[in-house]
Amino acid sequence: MSMRTRVVLLGPPGAGKGTQADRLAARLGVPHVSTGELFRHHVSTQTPLGREADTYMRRGDLVPDAVTLSMVADRLADADAARGAVFDGFPRTVAQATALDQQLAERGHPLDGAVLLEVPEDVLVLRLTGRRFCAECQATYHLEWSPPAIADRCDRCGGPLRRRADDDEATVTRRLAVYRAETFPLVAFYEKSGRLWRVDGLGSVDQVAARLEGVLASD
Ligand code: ADP
Ligand code: ADP
Ligand code: ZN
């Protein structure tokens, strides 16, 4: 059975995009391209791009499209992206989605489609406020639902676990509003061209992963 290898994971903050993209990319043998992670790397290494992005991220606002798109174009030029990619947290605006279609078309490998991970808003807030990440390897945990074996230590690398600066309740509320206003229109964008799959994001990480593989199987 072959699988689609150029896919966008779409959904609100906390839907499980990062968790699923990580597993799916490993399974497909293609890179996991997370614009949030790329931005956080720029912020922590204090590049000019990172300093610009940080002011938006702290408020829970989107980084401007031009900044985001040039960063993604650089990432797609890397050799490992030739066979495909699992996009997580990108695109987030209709302008970004249009630009992604253009970039992939120029390479002769169009996007297969987007998977919308559906999770009710009350659950999203609990997922985000309990989220922790490894400062060394970026692995994602949840205090209640995917805790590390040893408190505050990453299972994979032993690194310290942190809470993201934008996962406090006020910024989470703002990010959910930004999602509804700017990113939710992508559901119609992909649906119109017959490239949207809906997946129930509730249940265990394994259950959601199985549903995702189900929709991405291309006989
Ligand atoms: P996103 O990238 O969409 O913002 P994450 O993958 O970071 O979402 O997940 C948000 C939080 O929810 C993390 O703490 C993660 O461990 C947890 N999580 C992810 N998937 C599930 C699931 N199926 N059930 C319970 N918690 C989950
Ligand atoms: P989550 O999946 O929990 O919403 P991300 O890690 O994807 O968080 O993104 C964190 C922040 O980085 C966003 O709130 C936004 O400020 C910025 N960001 C990430 N991806 C994009 C994008 N494609 N366009 C604009 N801003 C982005
Ligand atoms: Zn780690």
mmCIF file of C-alpha atoms and ligand atoms in Angstrom:
data_model
loop_
_atom_site.group_PDB
_atom_site.id
_atom_site.type_symbol
_atom_site.label_atom_id
_atom_site.label_comp_id
_atom_site.label_asym_id
_atom_site.label_seq_id
_atom_site.Cartn_x
_atom_site.Cartn_y
_atom_site.Cartn_z
ATOM 1 C CA MET A 1 0.000 0.000 0.000
ATOM 2 C CA SER A 2 1.463 3.370 -0.919
ATOM 3 C CA MET A 3 0.878 6.582 0.943
ATOM 4 C CA ARG A 4 0.481 10.196 -0.029
ATOM 5 C CA THR A 5 3.659 12.075 0.867
ATOM 6 C CA ARG A 6 2.823 15.766 0.327
ATOM 7 C CA VAL A 7 0.300 16.650 2.965
ATOM 8 C CA VAL A 8 -0.724 19.511 5.194
ATOM 9 C CA LEU A 9 -1.942 18.870 8.741
ATOM 10 C CA LEU A 10 -4.565 21.522 9.372
ATOM 11 C CA GLY A 11 -6.306 22.330 12.618
ATOM 12 C CA PRO A 12 -6.454 24.682 15.565
ATOM 13 C CA PRO A 13 -3.625 25.080 18.083
ATOM 14 C CA GLY A 14 -3.587 21.982 20.295
ATOM 15 C CA ALA A 15 -5.316 19.701 17.770
ATOM 16 C CA GLY A 16 -2.309 17.342 17.779
ATOM 17 C CA LYS A 17 -0.704 18.428 14.495
ATOM 18 C CA GLY A 18 2.866 18.368 15.826
ATOM 19 C CA THR A 19 2.417 15.031 17.618
ATOM 20 C CA GLN A 20 0.937 13.362 14.541
ATOM 21 C CA ALA A 21 3.220 15.071 11.997
ATOM 22 C CA ASP A 22 6.271 13.769 13.833
ATOM 23 C CA ARG A 23 5.081 10.150 13.648
ATOM 24 C CA LEU A 24 3.670 10.413 10.148
ATOM 25 C CA ALA A 25 6.840 11.968 8.703
ATOM 26 C CA ALA A 26 8.963 9.191 10.240
ATOM 27 C CA ARG A 27 6.589 6.588 8.829
ATOM 28 C CA LEU A 28 6.640 8.162 5.332
ATOM 29 C CA GLY A 29 10.381 8.895 5.336
ATOM 30 C CA VAL A 30 9.871 12.591 4.575
ATOM 31 C CA PRO A 31 10.690 15.653 6.707
ATOM 32 C CA HIS A 32 8.282 17.151 9.239
ATOM 33 C CA VAL A 33 8.149 20.838 8.320
ATOM 34 C CA SER A 34 6.824 22.855 11.274
ATOM 35 C CA THR A 35 6.924 26.613 10.790
ATOM 36 C CA GLY A 36 6.368 27.059 14.543
ATOM 37 C CA GLU A 37 9.508 24.996 15.269
ATOM 38 C CA LEU A 38 11.499 26.812 12.579
ATOM 39 C CA PHE A 39 10.475 30.158 14.099
ATOM 40 C CA ARG A 40 11.299 29.014 17.656
ATOM 41 C CA HIS A 41 14.735 27.946 16.450
ATOM 42 C CA HIS A 42 15.321 31.402 14.955
ATOM 43 C CA VAL A 43 14.114 33.003 18.194
ATOM 44 C CA SER A 44 16.379 30.897 20.429
ATOM 45 C CA THR A 45 19.430 31.477 18.214
ATOM 46 C CA GLN A 46 18.555 35.197 18.010
ATOM 47 C CA THR A 47 18.694 35.649 14.259
ATOM 48 C CA PRO A 48 17.202 38.832 12.725
ATOM 49 C CA LEU A 49 14.254 36.742 11.478
ATOM 50 C CA GLY A 50 13.824 35.366 14.997
ATOM 51 C CA ARG A 51 13.768 38.834 16.533
ATOM 52 C CA GLU A 52 11.057 39.894 14.101
ATOM 53 C CA ALA A 53 8.962 36.729 14.548
ATOM 54 C CA ASP A 54 9.182 36.860 18.349
ATOM 55 C CA THR A 55 7.124 40.051 18.665
ATOM 56 C CA TYR A 56 4.203 38.416 16.824
ATOM 57 C CA MET A 57 4.501 35.005 18.500
ATOM 58 C CA ARG A 58 4.435 36.488 22.012
ATOM 59 C CA ARG A 59 1.084 38.102 21.265
ATOM 60 C CA GLY A 60 -0.324 34.975 19.625
ATOM 61 C CA ASP A 61 -0.520 36.733 16.267
ATOM 62 C CA LEU A 62 0.636 35.359 12.933
ATOM 63 C CA VAL A 63 4.070 36.266 11.606
ATOM 64 C CA PRO A 64 3.608 38.190 8.309
ATOM 65 C CA ASP A 65 3.197 36.023 5.205
ATOM 66 C CA ALA A 66 6.292 37.377 3.421
ATOM 67 C CA VAL A 67 8.561 36.372 6.327
ATOM 68 C CA THR A 68 6.936 32.948 6.668
ATOM 69 C CA LEU A 69 6.977 32.207 2.946
ATOM 70 C CA SER A 70 10.645 32.993 2.421
ATOM 71 C CA MET A 71 11.545 30.768 5.386
ATOM 72 C CA VAL A 72 9.494 27.881 3.952
ATOM 73 C CA ALA A 73 10.967 28.359 0.457
ATOM 74 C CA ASP A 74 14.451 27.970 1.972
ATOM 75 C CA ARG A 75 13.376 24.826 3.798
ATOM 76 C CA LEU A 76 11.848 23.279 0.665
ATOM 77 C CA ALA A 77 15.083 23.861 -1.229
ATOM 78 C CA ASP A 78 16.845 21.386 1.107
ATOM 79 C CA ALA A 79 17.499 18.018 -0.541
ATOM 80 C CA ASP A 80 15.476 16.007 1.989
ATOM 81 C CA ALA A 81 12.238 17.726 0.929
ATOM 82 C CA ALA A 82 12.443 16.419 -2.644
ATOM 83 C CA ARG A 83 10.390 13.301 -1.849
ATOM 84 C CA GLY A 84 7.672 15.119 0.052
ATOM 85 C CA ALA A 85 6.925 16.698 3.398
ATOM 86 C CA VAL A 86 4.399 16.722 6.193
ATOM 87 C CA PHE A 87 3.529 20.380 6.773
ATOM 88 C CA ASP A 88 2.470 21.288 10.308
ATOM 89 C CA GLY A 89 1.224 24.764 11.174
ATOM 90 C CA PHE A 90 1.692 25.865 7.576
ATOM 91 C CA PRO A 91 -0.109 27.190 5.600
ATOM 92 C CA ARG A 92 -2.087 29.374 8.027
ATOM 93 C CA THR A 93 -3.575 31.911 5.599
ATOM 94 C CA VAL A 94 -5.136 31.618 2.147
ATOM 95 C CA ALA A 95 -2.181 33.612 0.743
ATOM 96 C CA GLN A 96 0.240 31.043 2.215
ATOM 97 C CA ALA A 97 -1.800 28.141 0.801
ATOM 98 C CA THR A 98 -1.829 29.707 -2.668
ATOM 99 C CA ALA A 99 1.931 30.286 -2.518
ATOM 100 C CA LEU A 100 2.539 26.687 -1.391
ATOM 101 C CA ASP A 101 0.520 25.360 -4.333
ATOM 102 C CA GLN A 102 2.605 27.522 -6.654
ATOM 103 C CA GLN A 103 5.948 26.445 -5.191
ATOM 104 C CA LEU A 104 5.065 22.749 -5.360
ATOM 105 C CA ALA A 105 3.636 23.077 -8.876
ATOM 106 C CA GLU A 106 6.909 24.633 -10.019
ATOM 107 C CA ARG A 107 8.670 21.513 -8.754
ATOM 108 C CA GLY A 108 6.205 19.283 -10.600
ATOM 109 C CA HIS A 109 4.891 17.643 -7.415
ATOM 110 C CA PRO A 110 1.558 19.136 -6.353
ATOM 111 C CA LEU A 111 0.213 18.928 -2.832
ATOM 112 C CA ASP A 112 -1.835 15.766 -2.261
ATOM 113 C CA GLY A 113 -4.145 17.528 0.160
ATOM 114 C CA ALA A 114 -4.851 18.672 3.688
ATOM 115 C CA VAL A 115 -6.086 16.745 6.709
ATOM 116 C CA LEU A 116 -8.235 18.700 9.156
ATOM 117 C CA LEU A 117 -7.804 17.409 12.715
ATOM 118 C CA GLU A 118 -11.086 18.149 14.498
ATOM 119 C CA VAL A 119 -11.052 18.688 18.275
ATOM 120 C CA PRO A 120 -13.594 20.653 20.359
ATOM 121 C CA GLU A 121 -12.407 23.954 21.794
ATOM 122 C CA ASP A 122 -12.663 23.027 25.506
ATOM 123 C CA VAL A 123 -10.303 20.093 24.891
ATOM 124 C CA LEU A 124 -7.879 22.324 22.943
ATOM 125 C CA VAL A 125 -7.457 24.633 25.931
ATOM 126 C CA LEU A 126 -6.683 21.682 28.240
ATOM 127 C CA ARG A 127 -4.216 20.250 25.731
ATOM 128 C CA LEU A 128 -2.363 23.548 25.337
ATOM 129 C CA THR A 129 -2.173 24.560 28.988
ATOM 130 C CA GLY A 130 -0.842 21.057 29.885
ATOM 131 C CA ARG A 131 1.611 20.914 26.972
ATOM 132 C CA ARG A 132 5.354 20.690 27.661
ATOM 133 C CA PHE A 133 8.227 20.419 25.165
ATOM 134 C CA CYS A 134 11.829 19.274 25.372
ATOM 135 C CA ALA A 135 14.235 22.194 25.190
ATOM 136 C CA GLU A 136 16.862 19.911 23.570
ATOM 137 C CA CYS A 137 15.010 17.820 20.958
ATOM 138 C CA GLN A 138 11.554 19.527 20.752
ATOM 139 C CA ALA A 139 9.635 16.323 21.631
ATOM 140 C CA THR A 140 6.102 17.106 22.840
ATOM 141 C CA TYR A 141 4.537 15.911 26.109
ATOM 142 C CA HIS A 142 1.377 16.523 28.104
ATOM 143 C CA LEU A 143 1.354 16.652 31.902
ATOM 144 C CA GLU A 144 -1.667 14.334 32.103
ATOM 145 C CA TRP A 145 -2.084 12.597 28.744
ATOM 146 C CA SER A 146 1.502 11.895 27.609
ATOM 147 C CA PRO A 147 3.688 12.448 30.656
ATOM 148 C CA PRO A 148 7.417 11.632 30.566
ATOM 149 C CA ALA A 149 8.618 8.577 32.550
ATOM 150 C CA ILE A 150 10.622 10.851 34.897
ATOM 151 C CA ALA A 151 9.043 14.186 35.832
ATOM 152 C CA ASP A 152 10.380 17.152 33.799
ATOM 153 C CA ARG A 153 12.872 14.967 31.804
ATOM 154 C CA CYS A 154 12.585 14.059 28.137
ATOM 155 C CA ASP A 155 12.201 10.288 27.524
ATOM 156 C CA ARG A 156 14.132 10.543 24.259
ATOM 157 C CA CYS A 157 17.166 12.600 25.257
ATOM 158 C CA GLY A 158 16.971 13.463 28.974
ATOM 159 C CA GLY A 159 16.617 17.176 28.202
ATOM 160 C CA PRO A 160 14.616 19.515 30.449
ATOM 161 C CA LEU A 161 10.910 20.004 29.723
ATOM 162 C CA ARG A 162 9.554 23.533 29.358
ATOM 163 C CA ARG A 163 6.251 25.256 28.844
ATOM 164 C CA ARG A 164 5.975 27.384 25.711
ATOM 165 C CA ALA A 165 5.717 31.125 26.413
ATOM 166 C CA ASP A 166 2.553 31.306 24.288
ATOM 167 C CA ASP A 167 0.726 28.437 26.036
ATOM 168 C CA ASP A 168 -0.619 30.594 28.883
ATOM 169 C CA GLU A 169 -4.395 30.907 28.916
ATOM 170 C CA ALA A 170 -4.648 34.507 27.635
ATOM 171 C CA THR A 171 -2.389 33.869 24.626
ATOM 172 C CA VAL A 172 -4.158 30.572 23.921
ATOM 173 C CA THR A 173 -7.485 32.445 23.720
ATOM 174 C CA ARG A 174 -5.939 34.917 21.289
ATOM 175 C CA ARG A 175 -4.420 32.116 19.149
ATOM 176 C CA LEU A 176 -7.785 30.358 18.893
ATOM 177 C CA ALA A 177 -9.407 33.606 17.689
ATOM 178 C CA VAL A 178 -6.624 34.101 15.132
ATOM 179 C CA TYR A 179 -7.175 30.516 13.946
ATOM 180 C CA ARG A 180 -10.893 31.107 13.377
ATOM 181 C CA ALA A 181 -10.341 34.403 11.539
ATOM 182 C CA GLU A 182 -7.271 33.650 9.417
ATOM 183 C CA THR A 183 -6.725 29.899 9.155
ATOM 184 C CA PHE A 184 -10.197 28.327 9.259
ATOM 185 C CA PRO A 185 -10.965 29.670 5.716
ATOM 186 C CA LEU A 186 -8.402 27.115 4.478
ATOM 187 C CA VAL A 187 -10.960 24.383 5.146
ATOM 188 C CA ALA A 188 -13.127 25.792 2.333
ATOM 189 C CA PHE A 189 -10.025 26.500 0.215
ATOM 190 C CA TYR A 190 -9.000 22.818 0.200
ATOM 191 C CA GLU A 191 -12.558 21.498 0.141
ATOM 192 C CA LYS A 192 -13.335 23.432 -3.064
ATOM 193 C CA SER A 193 -10.520 21.675 -4.881
ATOM 194 C CA GLY A 194 -11.442 18.252 -3.452
ATOM 195 C CA ARG A 195 -8.279 18.037 -1.345
ATOM 196 C CA LEU A 196 -9.641 17.994 2.213
ATOM 197 C CA TRP A 197 -9.927 15.006 4.549
ATOM 198 C CA ARG A 198 -11.546 15.358 7.960
ATOM 199 C CA VAL A 199 -10.178 13.289 10.830
ATOM 200 C CA ASP A 200 -11.557 13.076 14.368
ATOM 201 C CA GLY A 201 -8.701 14.264 16.626
ATOM 202 C CA LEU A 202 -10.193 12.883 19.854
ATOM 203 C CA GLY A 203 -8.977 9.590 21.301
ATOM 204 C CA SER A 204 -5.475 8.291 21.941
ATOM 205 C CA VAL A 205 -2.451 9.347 19.866
ATOM 206 C CA ASP A 206 -2.410 5.817 18.367
ATOM 207 C CA GLN A 207 -6.094 5.946 17.444
ATOM 208 C CA VAL A 208 -5.709 9.298 15.691
ATOM 209 C CA ALA A 209 -2.559 8.061 13.886
ATOM 210 C CA ALA A 210 -4.486 5.052 12.556
ATOM 211 C CA ARG A 211 -7.278 7.293 11.229
ATOM 212 C CA LEU A 212 -4.707 9.533 9.536
ATOM 213 C CA GLU A 213 -2.997 6.600 7.833
ATOM 214 C CA GLY A 214 -6.411 5.451 6.695
ATOM 215 C CA VAL A 215 -7.163 8.660 4.802
ATOM 216 C CA LEU A 216 -3.625 8.985 3.410
ATOM 217 C CA ALA A 217 -3.439 5.485 1.947
ATOM 218 C CA SER A 218 -3.565 5.786 -1.836
ATOM 219 C CA ASP A 219 -4.097 2.069 -2.662
HETATM 220 P P1 ADP B 1 -0.555 21.223 17.775
HETATM 221 O O1 ADP B 1 0.759 20.998 17.070
HETATM 222 O O2 ADP B 1 -1.735 20.986 16.889
HETATM 223 O O3 ADP B 1 -0.625 22.556 18.465
HETATM 224 P P2 ADP B 1 0.401 19.187 19.698
HETATM 225 O O4 ADP B 1 0.744 17.993 18.872
HETATM 226 O O5 ADP B 1 1.504 20.019 20.220
HETATM 227 O O6 ADP B 1 -0.691 20.105 18.912
HETATM 228 O O7 ADP B 1 -0.527 18.677 20.905
HETATM 229 C C1 ADP B 1 -1.006 19.587 21.901
HETATM 230 C C2 ADP B 1 -0.941 18.903 23.276
HETATM 231 O O8 ADP B 1 -1.889 17.807 23.312
HETATM 232 C C3 ADP B 1 0.426 18.281 23.612
HETATM 233 O O9 ADP B 1 0.651 18.420 24.989
HETATM 234 C C4 ADP B 1 0.254 16.806 23.236
HETATM 235 O O10 ADP B 1 1.083 15.952 24.043
HETATM 236 C C5 ADP B 1 -1.225 16.567 23.544
HETATM 237 N N1 ADP B 1 -1.852 15.592 22.642
HETATM 238 C C6 ADP B 1 -1.615 15.414 21.315
HETATM 239 N N2 ADP B 1 -2.399 14.439 20.812
HETATM 240 C C7 ADP B 1 -3.164 14.002 21.850
HETATM 241 C C8 ADP B 1 -4.195 12.982 21.979
HETATM 242 N N3 ADP B 1 -4.598 12.252 20.939
HETATM 243 N N4 ADP B 1 -4.761 12.819 23.210
HETATM 244 C C9 ADP B 1 -4.362 13.569 24.259
HETATM 245 N N5 ADP B 1 -3.412 14.521 24.202
HETATM 246 C C10 ADP B 1 -2.821 14.736 23.016
HETATM 247 P P1 ADP B 2 0.363 25.754 17.501
HETATM 248 O O1 ADP B 2 0.328 24.606 16.558
HETATM 249 O O2 ADP B 2 0.320 25.352 18.922
HETATM 250 O O3 ADP B 2 -0.624 26.829 17.181
HETATM 251 P P2 ADP B 2 2.878 26.605 16.246
HETATM 252 O O4 ADP B 2 4.088 26.050 16.881
HETATM 253 O O5 ADP B 2 2.433 26.031 14.956
HETATM 254 O O6 ADP B 2 1.720 26.554 17.341
HETATM 255 O O7 ADP B 2 3.046 28.190 16.040
HETATM 256 C C1 ADP B 2 3.459 29.029 17.075
HETATM 257 C C2 ADP B 2 3.418 30.478 16.606
HETATM 258 O O8 ADP B 2 4.341 30.673 15.536
HETATM 259 C C3 ADP B 2 2.080 30.947 16.051
HETATM 260 O O9 ADP B 2 1.192 31.393 17.069
HETATM 261 C C4 ADP B 2 2.512 32.097 15.124
HETATM 262 O O10 ADP B 2 2.844 33.262 15.859
HETATM 263 C C5 ADP B 2 3.817 31.545 14.554
HETATM 264 N N1 ADP B 2 3.585 30.779 13.317
HETATM 265 C C6 ADP B 2 3.776 29.435 13.137
HETATM 266 N N2 ADP B 2 3.489 29.077 11.888
HETATM 267 C C7 ADP B 2 3.079 30.198 11.229
HETATM 268 C C8 ADP B 2 2.627 30.472 9.903
HETATM 269 N N3 ADP B 2 2.511 29.493 8.981
HETATM 270 N N4 ADP B 2 2.301 31.751 9.587
HETATM 271 C C9 ADP B 2 2.403 32.742 10.495
HETATM 272 N N5 ADP B 2 2.807 32.549 11.765
HETATM 273 C C10 ADP B 2 3.152 31.289 12.146
HETATM 274 ZN ZN ZN B 3 14.365 15.573 24.254
#
